[in-house]
Short mmCIF file of C-alpha atoms in Angstrom, two decimals:
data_model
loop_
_atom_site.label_atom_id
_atom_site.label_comp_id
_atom_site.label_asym_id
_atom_site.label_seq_id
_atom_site.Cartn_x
_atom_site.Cartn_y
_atom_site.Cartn_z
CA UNK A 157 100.94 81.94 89.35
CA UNK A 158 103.24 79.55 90.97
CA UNK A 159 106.66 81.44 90.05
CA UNK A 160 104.74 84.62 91.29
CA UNK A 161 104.67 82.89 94.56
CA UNK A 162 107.76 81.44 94.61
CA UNK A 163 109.08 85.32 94.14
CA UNK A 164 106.70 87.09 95.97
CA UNK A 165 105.90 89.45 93.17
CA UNK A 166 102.55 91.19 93.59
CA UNK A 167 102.95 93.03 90.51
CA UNK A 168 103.01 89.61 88.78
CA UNK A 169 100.30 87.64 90.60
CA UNK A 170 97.43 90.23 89.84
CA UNK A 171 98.05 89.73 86.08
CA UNK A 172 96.27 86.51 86.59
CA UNK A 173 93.22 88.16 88.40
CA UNK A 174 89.98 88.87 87.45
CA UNK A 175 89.46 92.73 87.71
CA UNK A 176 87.71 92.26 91.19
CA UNK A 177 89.25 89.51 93.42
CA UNK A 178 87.12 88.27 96.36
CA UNK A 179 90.36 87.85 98.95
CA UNK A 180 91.12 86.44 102.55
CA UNK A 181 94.89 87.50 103.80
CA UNK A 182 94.80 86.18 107.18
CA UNK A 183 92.85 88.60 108.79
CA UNK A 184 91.98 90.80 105.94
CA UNK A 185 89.03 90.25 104.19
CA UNK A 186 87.19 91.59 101.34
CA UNK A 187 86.42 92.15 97.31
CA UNK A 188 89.09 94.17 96.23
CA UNK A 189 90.13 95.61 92.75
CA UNK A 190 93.49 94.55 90.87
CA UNK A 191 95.66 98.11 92.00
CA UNK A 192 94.03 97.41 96.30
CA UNK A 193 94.93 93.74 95.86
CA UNK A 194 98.24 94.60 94.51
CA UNK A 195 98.97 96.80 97.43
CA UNK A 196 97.89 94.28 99.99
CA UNK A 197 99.91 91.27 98.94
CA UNK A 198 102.77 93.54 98.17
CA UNK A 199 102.57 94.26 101.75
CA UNK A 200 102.11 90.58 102.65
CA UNK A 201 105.33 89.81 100.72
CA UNK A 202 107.36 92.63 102.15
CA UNK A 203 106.84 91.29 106.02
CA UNK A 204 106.81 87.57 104.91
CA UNK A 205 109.76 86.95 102.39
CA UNK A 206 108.71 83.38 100.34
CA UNK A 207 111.65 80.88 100.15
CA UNK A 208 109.37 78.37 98.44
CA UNK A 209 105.92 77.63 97.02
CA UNK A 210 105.11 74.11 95.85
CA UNK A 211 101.42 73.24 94.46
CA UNK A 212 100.24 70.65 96.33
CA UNK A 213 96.14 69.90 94.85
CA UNK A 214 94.81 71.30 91.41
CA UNK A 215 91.51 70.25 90.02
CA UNK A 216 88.37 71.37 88.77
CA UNK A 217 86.20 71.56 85.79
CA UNK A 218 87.00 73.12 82.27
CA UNK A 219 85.65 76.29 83.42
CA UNK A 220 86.74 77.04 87.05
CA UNK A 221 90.25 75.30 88.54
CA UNK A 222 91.72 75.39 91.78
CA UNK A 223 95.01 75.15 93.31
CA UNK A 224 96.15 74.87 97.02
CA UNK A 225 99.63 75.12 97.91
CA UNK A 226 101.78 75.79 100.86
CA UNK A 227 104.15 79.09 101.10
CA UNK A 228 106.97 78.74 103.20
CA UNK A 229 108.62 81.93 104.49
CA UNK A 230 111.69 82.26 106.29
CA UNK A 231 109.45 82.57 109.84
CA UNK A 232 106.49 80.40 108.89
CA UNK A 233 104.37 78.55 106.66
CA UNK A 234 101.02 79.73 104.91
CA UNK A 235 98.64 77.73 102.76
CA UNK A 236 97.04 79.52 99.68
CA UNK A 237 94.09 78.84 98.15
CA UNK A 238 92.91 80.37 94.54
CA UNK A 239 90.13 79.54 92.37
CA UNK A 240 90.52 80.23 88.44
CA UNK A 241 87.22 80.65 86.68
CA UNK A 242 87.72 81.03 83.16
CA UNK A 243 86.17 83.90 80.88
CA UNK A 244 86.41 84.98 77.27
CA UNK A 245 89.06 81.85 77.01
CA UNK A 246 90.87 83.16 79.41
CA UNK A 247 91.67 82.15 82.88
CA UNK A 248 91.49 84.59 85.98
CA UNK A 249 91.66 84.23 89.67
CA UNK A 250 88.07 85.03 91.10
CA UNK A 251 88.92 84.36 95.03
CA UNK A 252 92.34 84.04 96.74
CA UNK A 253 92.85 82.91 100.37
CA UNK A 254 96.32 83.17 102.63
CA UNK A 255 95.97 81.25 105.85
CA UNK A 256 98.70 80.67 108.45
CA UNK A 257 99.31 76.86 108.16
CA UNK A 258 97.66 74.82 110.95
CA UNK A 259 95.21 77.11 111.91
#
């Protein structure tokens, strides 16, 4: 998830989510499928190009994680937000959050 970030590869990032993502892109919000949230972070990435992602908090339980981390673009900073619940053994992103930092 991180190194999708870090490369701003929407293709990439939705492998890790769940096959309905609840998602907040600043001031988009919604429950979108894997192909709609593909197109809308694909579209985040293409106006905000990420120069670096670092994880700042993980934690959680054995079945649902979370991670919070800050996305810094070459015009501003963002703070993401995803929660992993996991299913079948496997672990998906259930909700995803992009906020502009200091807001």
């Amino acid at each position: 998830i991180s190194q999708a970030l870090k490369a701003g590869n929407a293709k990439e990032l939705v492998k890790f989510m769940n096959d309905n993502v609840e998602m907040v892109i600043l001031d988009k919000e919604g429950i979108y499928s894997k192909s709609q949230a593909e197109m809308i972070l694909r579209d985040f990435f293409s106006k905000n190009q990420p120069k670096k992602f670092s994880l700042m908090h993980q934690g959680g339980k054995a079945e649902s994680k979370y991670g919070i981390g800050d996305l810094t673009t070459g015009t501003q900073s963002f703070r993401i937000y995803f929660l992993l619940k996991t299913t079948n053994g496997q672990s998906l992103i259930h909700q995803f959050r992009i906020e502009k930092e200091n807001e």
